[in-house]
mmCIF file of C-alpha atoms in Angstrom:
data_model
loop_
_atom_site.group_PDB
_atom_site.id
_atom_site.type_symbol
_atom_site.label_atom_id
_atom_site.label_comp_id
_atom_site.label_asym_id
_atom_site.label_seq_id
_atom_site.Cartn_x
_atom_site.Cartn_y
_atom_site.Cartn_z
ATOM 1 C CA MET F 1 25.859 140.466 184.575
ATOM 2 C CA ARG F 2 28.723 142.337 182.909
ATOM 3 C CA ILE F 3 30.857 140.654 180.250
ATOM 4 C CA ALA F 4 33.668 142.172 178.220
ATOM 5 C CA THR F 5 36.386 141.502 175.663
ATOM 6 C CA TRP F 6 39.834 143.085 175.518
ATOM 7 C CA ASN F 7 42.893 142.516 173.365
ATOM 8 C CA VAL F 8 45.491 143.462 175.971
ATOM 9 C CA ASN F 9 48.534 143.200 173.664
ATOM 10 C CA SER F 10 50.634 141.392 176.321
ATOM 11 C CA ILE F 11 49.039 140.602 179.665
ATOM 12 C CA THR F 12 52.396 140.978 181.406
ATOM 13 C CA ALA F 13 52.865 144.520 180.126
ATOM 14 C CA ARG F 14 49.255 145.409 180.847
ATOM 15 C CA LEU F 15 48.791 143.611 184.187
ATOM 16 C CA PRO F 16 48.602 146.664 186.503
ATOM 17 C CA ARG F 17 46.057 148.293 184.198
ATOM 18 C CA LEU F 18 44.110 145.043 183.862
ATOM 19 C CA LEU F 19 43.863 144.478 187.609
ATOM 20 C CA ALA F 20 42.830 148.082 188.241
ATOM 21 C CA TRP F 21 40.267 147.934 185.454
ATOM 22 C CA LEU F 22 38.706 144.724 186.747
ATOM 23 C CA GLU F 23 38.314 146.291 190.176
ATOM 24 C CA SER F 24 36.841 149.541 188.890
ATOM 25 C CA SER F 25 34.651 148.154 186.119
ATOM 26 C CA GLY F 26 32.912 145.391 188.035
ATOM 27 C CA THR F 27 33.269 142.988 185.116
ATOM 28 C CA ASP F 28 32.045 139.461 185.854
ATOM 29 C CA ALA F 29 33.610 137.655 182.885
ATOM 30 C CA LEU F 30 36.354 138.955 180.595
ATOM 31 C CA CYS F 31 37.558 137.487 177.315
ATOM 32 C CA VAL F 32 41.239 138.296 176.743
ATOM 33 C CA GLN F 33 43.273 138.109 173.548
ATOM 34 C CA GLU F 34 46.945 138.411 172.653
ATOM 35 C CA THR F 35 48.248 137.381 176.066
ATOM 36 C CA LYS F 36 51.786 136.937 174.659
ATOM 37 C CA CYS F 37 52.761 134.645 177.542
ATOM 38 C CA THR F 38 53.080 130.959 178.278
ATOM 39 C CA ASP F 39 50.451 129.131 180.261
ATOM 40 C CA GLU F 40 52.811 129.107 183.251
ATOM 41 C CA GLN F 41 53.418 132.865 183.017
ATOM 42 C CA PHE F 42 49.740 133.776 183.095
ATOM 43 C CA PRO F 43 48.970 135.791 186.285
ATOM 44 C CA ARG F 44 46.451 133.401 187.790
ATOM 45 C CA GLU F 45 47.406 134.154 191.389
ATOM 46 C CA GLN F 46 47.055 137.933 191.060
ATOM 47 C CA LEU F 47 43.650 137.447 189.450
ATOM 48 C CA ARG F 48 42.637 134.909 192.088
ATOM 49 C CA GLU F 49 43.340 137.506 194.775
ATOM 50 C CA LEU F 50 40.651 139.664 193.129
ATOM 51 C CA GLY F 51 38.222 136.740 193.097
ATOM 52 C CA TYR F 52 38.690 135.652 189.469
ATOM 53 C CA GLU F 53 39.321 132.196 188.040
ATOM 54 C CA SER F 54 41.230 131.833 184.769
ATOM 55 C CA ALA F 55 41.185 129.487 181.791
ATOM 56 C CA VAL F 56 44.140 129.962 179.469
ATOM 57 C CA ASN F 57 45.241 128.820 176.022
ATOM 58 C CA ALA F 58 48.716 130.275 175.433
ATOM 59 C CA ASP F 59 52.159 129.206 174.283
ATOM 60 C CA GLY F 60 54.293 132.318 174.740
ATOM 61 C CA ARG F 61 54.245 133.562 171.164
ATOM 62 C CA TRP F 62 52.271 136.427 169.628
ATOM 63 C CA ASN F 63 48.866 134.889 170.222
ATOM 64 C CA GLY F 64 47.191 133.518 173.350
ATOM 65 C CA VAL F 65 43.654 133.812 174.693
ATOM 66 C CA ALA F 66 42.020 133.519 178.094
ATOM 67 C CA LEU F 67 38.747 133.696 179.969
ATOM 68 C CA ILE F 68 38.668 135.371 183.385
ATOM 69 C CA SER F 69 35.548 134.962 185.517
ATOM 70 C CA ARG F 70 34.274 135.616 189.020
ATOM 71 C CA VAL F 71 30.934 133.880 188.379
ATOM 72 C CA GLY F 72 32.212 130.391 187.645
ATOM 73 C CA LEU F 73 34.355 128.772 184.971
ATOM 74 C CA GLU F 74 33.175 125.357 183.830
ATOM 75 C CA ASP F 75 33.222 123.052 180.794
ATOM 76 C CA VAL F 76 36.355 124.636 179.358
ATOM 77 C CA THR F 77 37.144 124.007 175.697
ATOM 78 C CA SER F 78 40.750 124.943 174.930
ATOM 79 C CA GLY F 79 41.418 125.431 171.233
ATOM 80 C CA LEU F 80 39.144 125.579 168.212
ATOM 81 C CA PRO F 81 37.626 122.263 167.088
ATOM 82 C CA GLY F 82 38.606 121.736 163.476
ATOM 83 C CA ASP F 83 41.356 124.365 163.653
ATOM 84 C CA PRO F 84 43.090 124.306 160.238
ATOM 85 C CA GLY F 85 46.458 125.327 161.689
ATOM 86 C CA TYR F 86 49.142 127.369 159.989
ATOM 87 C CA ASP F 87 52.637 126.462 158.886
ATOM 88 C CA GLY F 88 52.389 123.043 160.479
ATOM 89 C CA ARG F 89 51.180 124.120 163.916
ATOM 90 C CA THR F 90 47.963 124.941 165.724
ATOM 91 C CA GLU F 91 47.966 128.411 167.261
ATOM 92 C CA PRO F 92 46.302 129.284 170.614
ATOM 93 C CA ARG F 93 43.499 131.458 169.286
ATOM 94 C CA ALA F 94 40.320 130.212 170.980
ATOM 95 C CA ILE F 95 39.001 129.143 174.355
ATOM 96 C CA ALA F 96 35.452 128.649 175.648
ATOM 97 C CA ALA F 97 33.854 128.214 179.059
ATOM 98 C CA THR F 98 30.564 128.487 180.863
ATOM 99 C CA CYS F 99 30.575 131.501 183.173
ATOM 100 C CA GLY F 100 27.524 131.428 185.392
ATOM 101 C CA PRO F 101 24.447 131.557 183.135
ATOM 102 C CA VAL F 102 26.305 132.214 179.876
ATOM 103 C CA ARG F 103 28.571 130.277 177.544
ATOM 104 C CA LEU F 104 31.419 132.373 176.114
ATOM 105 C CA TRP F 105 34.142 131.992 173.506
ATOM 106 C CA SER F 106 37.233 134.223 173.547
ATOM 107 C CA VAL F 107 38.739 134.332 170.043
ATOM 108 C CA TYR F 108 41.708 135.951 168.366
ATOM 109 C CA VAL F 109 41.128 135.606 164.631
ATOM 110 C CA PRO F 110 44.248 135.436 162.435
ATOM 111 C CA ASN F 111 45.334 138.764 160.961
ATOM 112 C CA GLY F 112 45.642 137.581 157.370
ATOM 113 C CA ARG F 113 48.669 139.781 156.639
ATOM 114 C CA GLU F 114 48.074 140.450 152.927
ATOM 115 C CA VAL F 115 45.352 139.536 150.452
ATOM 116 C CA GLY F 116 46.586 136.476 148.580
ATOM 117 C CA HIS F 117 49.026 135.465 151.325
ATOM 118 C CA ASP F 118 48.820 131.960 152.792
ATOM 119 C CA HIS F 119 47.901 133.580 156.092
ATOM 120 C CA TYR F 120 44.878 135.234 154.462
ATOM 121 C CA ALA F 121 43.630 131.850 153.233
ATOM 122 C CA TYR F 122 44.271 130.479 156.722
ATOM 123 C CA LYS F 123 42.188 133.307 158.185
ATOM 124 C CA LEU F 124 39.215 132.370 156.014
ATOM 125 C CA ARG F 125 39.570 128.675 156.866
ATOM 126 C CA TRP F 126 39.833 129.543 160.542
ATOM 127 C CA LEU F 127 36.626 131.584 160.437
ATOM 128 C CA GLU F 128 34.841 128.691 158.723
ATOM 129 C CA ALA F 129 36.042 126.342 161.473
ATOM 130 C CA LEU F 130 34.748 128.828 164.066
ATOM 131 C CA ARG F 131 31.355 128.918 162.347
ATOM 132 C CA SER F 132 31.113 125.130 162.496
ATOM 133 C CA ALA F 133 32.303 124.974 166.101
ATOM 134 C CA VAL F 134 29.756 127.453 167.483
ATOM 135 C CA ALA F 135 26.697 126.649 165.339
ATOM 136 C CA GLU F 136 24.996 124.417 167.905
ATOM 137 C CA ASP F 137 25.412 126.866 170.801
ATOM 138 C CA ALA F 138 24.448 129.804 168.589
ATOM 139 C CA ALA F 139 21.108 128.180 167.817
ATOM 140 C CA GLY F 140 20.542 127.071 171.405
ATOM 141 C CA GLU F 141 18.466 128.467 174.254
ATOM 142 C CA ARG F 142 21.346 129.190 176.627
ATOM 143 C CA PRO F 143 22.781 132.742 176.405
ATOM 144 C CA PHE F 144 25.888 132.442 174.261
ATOM 145 C CA ALA F 145 28.427 134.805 172.692
ATOM 146 C CA VAL F 146 31.659 134.772 170.728
ATOM 147 C CA LEU F 147 33.778 137.734 171.799
ATOM 148 C CA GLY F 148 37.199 138.851 170.715
ATOM 149 C CA ASP F 149 39.494 140.448 168.212
ATOM 150 C CA TYR F 150 38.093 139.370 164.853
ATOM 151 C CA ASN F 151 40.592 141.340 162.745
ATOM 152 C CA VAL F 152 37.704 142.185 160.399
ATOM 153 C CA ALA F 153 35.719 145.422 160.225
ATOM 154 C CA PRO F 154 32.145 144.301 159.473
ATOM 155 C CA ALA F 155 31.220 147.368 157.388
ATOM 156 C CA ASP F 156 32.835 150.391 155.756
ATOM 157 C CA GLU F 157 31.730 152.667 158.592
ATOM 158 C CA ASP F 158 33.800 150.524 160.947
ATOM 159 C CA VAL F 159 37.038 152.051 159.609
ATOM 160 C CA TYR F 160 37.948 155.717 159.740
ATOM 161 C CA ASP F 161 38.651 155.990 156.005
ATOM 162 C CA ARG F 162 37.646 153.089 153.788
ATOM 163 C CA SER F 163 39.650 154.395 150.829
ATOM 164 C CA LEU F 164 42.905 153.913 152.726
ATOM 165 C CA PHE F 165 42.224 150.183 153.123
ATOM 166 C CA GLU F 166 41.621 149.415 149.450
ATOM 167 C CA GLY F 167 43.258 146.097 148.625
ATOM 168 C CA SER F 168 44.115 145.414 152.268
ATOM 169 C CA THR F 169 42.928 142.784 154.698
ATOM 170 C CA HIS F 170 40.266 143.446 157.362
ATOM 171 C CA VAL F 171 37.784 144.953 154.873
ATOM 172 C CA THR F 172 37.631 142.484 151.957
ATOM 173 C CA GLU F 173 34.414 140.864 150.827
ATOM 174 C CA PRO F 174 35.564 137.274 151.588
ATOM 175 C CA GLU F 175 36.371 138.265 155.195
ATOM 176 C CA ARG F 176 33.039 140.043 155.602
ATOM 177 C CA ALA F 177 31.232 137.119 154.000
ATOM 178 C CA ALA F 178 32.851 134.841 156.584
ATOM 179 C CA LEU F 179 31.485 137.084 159.351
ATOM 180 C CA ALA F 180 28.048 137.019 157.731
ATOM 181 C CA ALA F 181 28.163 133.213 157.636
ATOM 182 C CA LEU F 182 29.060 133.198 161.320
ATOM 183 C CA ARG F 183 26.111 135.456 162.119
ATOM 184 C CA ASP F 184 23.839 133.208 160.064
ATOM 185 C CA THR F 185 24.263 130.478 162.683
ATOM 186 C CA GLY F 186 21.980 132.562 164.935
ATOM 187 C CA LEU F 187 24.309 135.293 166.165
ATOM 188 C CA SER F 188 23.880 139.053 165.976
ATOM 189 C CA ASP F 189 26.376 141.882 166.272
ATOM 190 C CA VAL F 190 26.064 143.614 169.654
ATOM 191 C CA VAL F 191 27.238 147.039 168.528
ATOM 192 C CA PRO F 192 28.585 149.136 171.422
ATOM 193 C CA ARG F 193 28.112 152.852 171.841
ATOM 194 C CA PRO F 194 31.180 155.105 171.709
ATOM 195 C CA LEU F 195 32.037 157.173 174.756
ATOM 196 C CA LYS F 196 33.338 159.884 172.437
ATOM 197 C CA TYR F 197 32.975 160.726 168.748
ATOM 198 C CA GLU F 198 30.444 159.150 166.412
ATOM 199 C CA HIS F 199 31.752 155.652 165.729
ATOM 200 C CA PRO F 200 32.527 152.926 168.289
ATOM 201 C CA TYR F 201 36.063 152.123 167.194
ATOM 202 C CA THR F 202 37.894 149.593 169.345
ATOM 203 C CA TYR F 203 41.433 149.704 167.903
ATOM 204 C CA TRP F 204 43.799 152.563 167.110
ATOM 205 C CA ASP F 205 47.335 151.996 165.788
ATOM 206 C CA TYR F 206 50.141 153.272 168.008
ATOM 207 C CA ARG F 207 51.669 155.103 165.040
ATOM 208 C CA GLN F 208 50.902 158.478 163.444
ATOM 209 C CA LEU F 209 48.831 159.766 166.381
ATOM 210 C CA CYS F 210 45.970 157.516 165.356
ATOM 211 C CA PHE F 211 44.316 157.561 168.769
ATOM 212 C CA PRO F 212 44.177 161.337 169.375
ATOM 213 C CA LYS F 213 43.086 161.789 165.749
ATOM 214 C CA ASN F 214 40.489 158.993 166.177
ATOM 215 C CA ARG F 215 41.752 157.057 163.185
ATOM 216 C CA GLY F 216 40.377 153.775 164.402
ATOM 217 C CA MET F 217 38.688 150.523 163.456
ATOM 218 C CA ARG F 218 35.920 148.444 164.994
ATOM 219 C CA ILE F 219 37.396 144.959 164.937
ATOM 220 C CA ASP F 220 36.756 143.787 168.538
ATOM 221 C CA LEU F 221 33.287 142.298 168.309
ATOM 222 C CA VAL F 222 30.605 140.665 170.431
ATOM 223 C CA TYR F 223 28.421 138.205 168.521
ATOM 224 C CA GLY F 224 25.578 136.932 170.701
ATOM 225 C CA ASN F 225 22.737 134.500 170.129
ATOM 226 C CA ALA F 226 19.101 135.539 170.547
ATOM 227 C CA PRO F 227 18.841 134.803 174.307
ATOM 228 C CA LEU F 228 21.970 136.861 174.994
ATOM 229 C CA ALA F 229 21.277 139.690 172.544
ATOM 230 C CA GLY F 230 17.757 140.004 173.953
ATOM 231 C CA ALA F 231 19.194 140.492 177.441
ATOM 232 C CA VAL F 232 21.557 143.349 176.521
ATOM 233 C CA LYS F 233 20.925 146.471 178.618
ATOM 234 C CA ASP F 234 23.940 148.442 177.456
ATOM 235 C CA ALA F 235 27.145 148.037 175.449
ATOM 236 C CA TYR F 236 30.013 150.478 175.134
ATOM 237 C CA VAL F 237 33.668 150.868 174.210
ATOM 238 C CA ASP F 238 35.676 151.849 177.278
ATOM 239 C CA ARG F 239 37.791 154.326 175.342
ATOM 240 C CA GLU F 240 39.389 155.641 178.536
ATOM 241 C CA GLU F 241 41.486 152.460 178.750
ATOM 242 C CA ARG F 242 43.186 153.314 175.469
ATOM 243 C CA LYS F 243 44.546 156.526 176.994
ATOM 244 C CA GLY F 244 47.804 157.149 178.800
ATOM 245 C CA LYS F 245 51.141 155.455 179.188
ATOM 246 C CA GLY F 246 51.286 151.701 178.827
ATOM 247 C CA ALA F 247 47.891 151.286 177.153
ATOM 248 C CA SER F 248 47.015 148.495 174.760
ATOM 249 C CA ASP F 249 46.212 149.558 171.211
ATOM 250 C CA HIS F 250 42.720 148.099 171.777
ATOM 251 C CA ALA F 251 40.017 149.263 174.185
ATOM 252 C CA PRO F 252 37.707 146.948 176.124
ATOM 253 C CA VAL F 253 34.194 146.353 174.789
ATOM 254 C CA VAL F 254 31.759 146.023 177.686
ATOM 255 C CA VAL F 255 28.266 144.493 177.591
ATOM 256 C CA ASP F 256 25.722 144.639 180.419
ATOM 257 C CA LEU F 257 23.170 141.836 180.508
ATOM 258 C CA ASP F 258 19.883 141.497 182.343
ATOM 259 C CA ILE F 259 20.720 137.952 183.371
#
């Protein structure tokens, strides 16, 4: 079975690339983030023509998540239980479903904006709510994973130059401690291999030629429980999808399972 996660940075803008990638990659279940569309605008019919079902949590703003599967889509949970919300509203940042033999969450963790900002505190509360929501599945016997854009680099080697991020979000100890607490529920980091260069970055800013200079970050993560992590045959960053006109600023992370 092949599962993947991809922050598409607008599914409408990326739809031709997404459809072509699904056909060429043979992905069975894809976790999508940053759909930037309403539920009604989500391209269910185009995906259905390729044999994929969709579960969507989106409201047309800057967030939005989805699960796309050709191996079944059952027991959908839309939204994060215990979501702390921000500025008086709950944002569409999480969705879960059972896809064939595996249970998957697609998550888009809040950015945090600046250390000390209300959004940074919200980010930490949101990660704590995620930890509580997934703890039972993480410790269970069914293959389970939380995939998505975590907006946190787990370690210094997951950013191209740690010194440039001093005092910024994505690399602070409280954020990394929140990831460690999430892993402590029974999850492990399925680290992909890079298709080029030494480090498996998953995100490169559009500005300052970050992609051709490989000034990236590894913030799109796959956290799997023991039954899923033990079934991993391969994992890689599909860096080719970050190339060319109309690309997202994130690349898909692909995981092959012996399930």
